[in-house]
C-alpha positions as a printed NumPy array, in Angstrom:
array([[  88.749, -133.901,  -67.793],
       [  88.441, -131.041,  -66.37 ],
       [  89.813, -127.87 ,  -67.125],
       [  92.183, -125.145,  -65.293],
       [  91.539, -121.829,  -65.404],
       [  93.936, -118.53 ,  -64.328],
       [  93.395, -116.454,  -61.553],
       [  93.008, -113.764,  -63.87 ],
       [  90.477, -115.448,  -65.59 ],
       [  87.802, -115.902,  -62.851],
       [  85.452, -113.969,  -61.287],
       [  84.188, -114.369,  -58.574],
       [  80.06 , -112.473,  -58.735],
       [  77.974, -111.379,  -56.013],
       [  74.653, -111.381,  -56.072],
       [  73.686, -107.516,  -58.035],
       [  76.657, -108.459,  -60.673],
       [  75.035, -112.464,  -61.03 ],
       [  71.689, -110.436,  -61.928],
       [  73.125, -107.854,  -64.256],
       [  75.058, -110.362,  -65.758],
       [  72.199, -112.442,  -66.772],
       [  70.19 , -109.102,  -67.289],
       [  72.559, -108.539,  -69.838],
       [  72.727, -112.15 ,  -71.429],
       [  68.674, -112.201,  -71.869],
       [  69.062, -109.149,  -73.122],
       [  71.791, -109.54 ,  -76.167],
       [  69.33 , -113.296,  -76.749],
       [  65.951, -111.13 ,  -77.093],
       [  67.857, -110.193,  -80.455],
       [  67.184, -112.457,  -81.824],
       [  63.914, -113.756,  -80.134],
       [  61.804, -110.681,  -79.406],
       [  58.937, -112.73 ,  -78.534],
       [  60.557, -114.969,  -76.105],
       [  60.227, -115.73 ,  -72.533],
       [  63.586, -115.692,  -69.988],
       [  62.556, -116.117,  -66.533],
       [  66.044, -114.801,  -64.378],
       [  66.364, -115.98 ,  -61.197],
       [  69.276, -115.609,  -58.745],
       [  68.633, -116.965,  -55.05 ],
       [  70.053, -114.7  ,  -52.228],
       [  73.777, -115.34 ,  -51.966],
       [  74.678, -117.182,  -54.318],
       [  78.323, -116.579,  -55.526],
       [  79.914, -117.61 ,  -58.818],
       [  83.277, -117.92 ,  -59.239],
       [  83.956, -118.981,  -63.248],
       [  85.329, -117.267,  -66.26 ],
       [  82.339, -115.053,  -68.19 ],
       [  83.265, -115.406,  -71.539],
       [  82.864, -119.601,  -70.612],
       [  80.1  , -118.984,  -68.59 ],
       [  78.098, -116.709,  -71.068],
       [  78.506, -119.351,  -74.031],
       [  77.795, -122.312,  -72.415],
       [  74.067, -120.242,  -70.934],
       [  73.909, -118.318,  -74.175],
       [  73.839, -121.61 ,  -76.053],
       [  71.422, -124.142,  -73.227],
       [  68.957, -121.135,  -73.803],
       [  69.346, -120.348,  -77.508],
       [  68.467, -124.318,  -77.687],
       [  65.68 , -124.086,  -75.294],
       [  64.2  , -121.044,  -77.43 ],
       [  65.102, -122.509,  -81.188],
       [  63.568, -125.59 ,  -80.577],
       [  60.121, -125.96 ,  -78.815],
       [  56.713, -124.543,  -80.722],
       [  56.927, -122.038,  -77.511],
       [  60.053, -119.76 ,  -76.828],
       [  60.316, -119.963,  -73.533],
       [  64.119, -120.626,  -70.775],
       [  64.695, -120.002,  -67.198],
       [  67.961, -119.589,  -66.143],
       [  67.997, -119.998,  -62.592],
       [  71.221, -119.812,  -59.973],
       [  71.965, -120.339,  -56.46 ],
       [  74.264, -121.589,  -54.294],
       [  74.742, -125.605,  -53.515],
       [  74.827, -126.651,  -49.493],
       [  78.643, -127.877,  -50.185],
       [  79.035, -123.805,  -51.582],
       [  79.015, -124.262,  -54.775],
       [  76.934, -122.604,  -57.792],
       [  74.519, -124.089,  -59.611],
       [  73.421, -122.389,  -62.888],
       [  69.643, -124.318,  -63.449],
       [  68.156, -123.851,  -67.006],
       [  65.379, -125.602,  -68.25 ],
       [  62.856, -124.739,  -71.216],
       [  59.181, -126.203,  -72.481],
       [  60.561, -128.215,  -75.393],
       [  60.942, -132.106,  -75.751],
       [  63.469, -134.258,  -74.342],
       [  67.089, -133.909,  -76.001],
       [  67.012, -137.303,  -78.168],
       [  69.494, -139.459,  -76.634],
       [  71.115, -139.846,  -80.477],
       [  72.328, -136.268,  -79.471],
       [  73.48 , -136.953,  -76.103],
       [  75.382, -139.58 ,  -75.964],
       [  78.599, -138.815,  -77.773],
       [  78.58 , -135.662,  -75.403],
       [  78.302, -138.129,  -72.315],
       [  80.901, -140.414,  -74.035],
       [  82.977, -138.19 ,  -74.483],
       [  83.572, -138.145,  -78.135],
       [  81.899, -138.375,  -81.514],
       [  82.409, -141.394,  -83.861],
       [  81.247, -141.984,  -87.682],
       [  78.238, -143.849,  -86.359],
       [  77.441, -142.055,  -83.132],
       [  77.245, -138.297,  -83.371],
       [  75.236, -135.519,  -82.893],
       [  73.501, -133.136,  -85.527],
       [  74.942, -129.613,  -84.012],
       [  77.716, -128.393,  -82.281],
       [  75.646, -126.568,  -79.876],
       [  75.964, -129.002,  -77.122],
       [  79.245, -129.969,  -77.882],
       [  80.181, -126.122,  -77.357],
       [  78.   , -126.058,  -74.315],
       [  80.36 , -129.122,  -72.943],
       [  83.768, -127.597,  -73.879],
       [  82.359, -124.418,  -71.721],
       [  82.014, -126.512,  -68.876],
       [  85.025, -128.727,  -69.047],
       [  86.992, -125.87 ,  -69.585],
       [  85.614, -124.815,  -66.396],
       [  86.204, -127.124,  -64.111],
       [  82.523, -127.538,  -63.827],
       [  79.905, -130.446,  -63.895],
       [  77.165, -130.622,  -66.456],
       [  74.014, -133.094,  -66.098],
       [  71.115, -133.072,  -68.633],
       [  67.541, -134.379,  -67.247],
       [  63.975, -133.909,  -67.795],
       [  60.944, -132.402,  -65.915],
       [  57.922, -131.171,  -68.382],
       [  61.411, -130.204,  -70.068],
       [  65.107, -130.23 ,  -70.422],
       [  66.624, -129.833,  -67.364],
       [  70.569, -128.711,  -68.022],
       [  72.229, -127.908,  -64.712],
       [  75.755, -126.777,  -64.406],
       [  77.351, -126.836,  -61.166],
       [  80.557, -125.058,  -60.923],
       [  83.53 , -126.095,  -58.696],
       [  83.521, -123.848,  -55.433],
       [  87.068, -122.493,  -56.149],
       [  89.6  , -122.913,  -59.324]])
């Protein structure tokens, strides 16, 4: 199910504004993880059309998970424009793969008494992404790779 946003909740972020948004997010996360490395990469020409509060919740939870669950407090966030005009936010870490038992209920869209995650963090991310009308994908490549693909229009 995709969420819908009113025009009043939508922000079009140009390149510099996107960089500032992510830099502010990184500074907030450094408060809890002063030894962390959080790399940011915003590609030229990228525009984000999303609710800034929901995007902050999703990205901060993903980065915090990456910093909190590994031996090395590292995460990166890259933002780029896809060929079809959508913005793509990719959060990576250097941790072990997220356990399939955590992801299965999220992919299924609900939890049961027998199949559920151990915490609420990934659910919060998923709910935020759904509310933005975006897509989320969980992958692995020498660390977890979570891709949020935002809609090109609301």
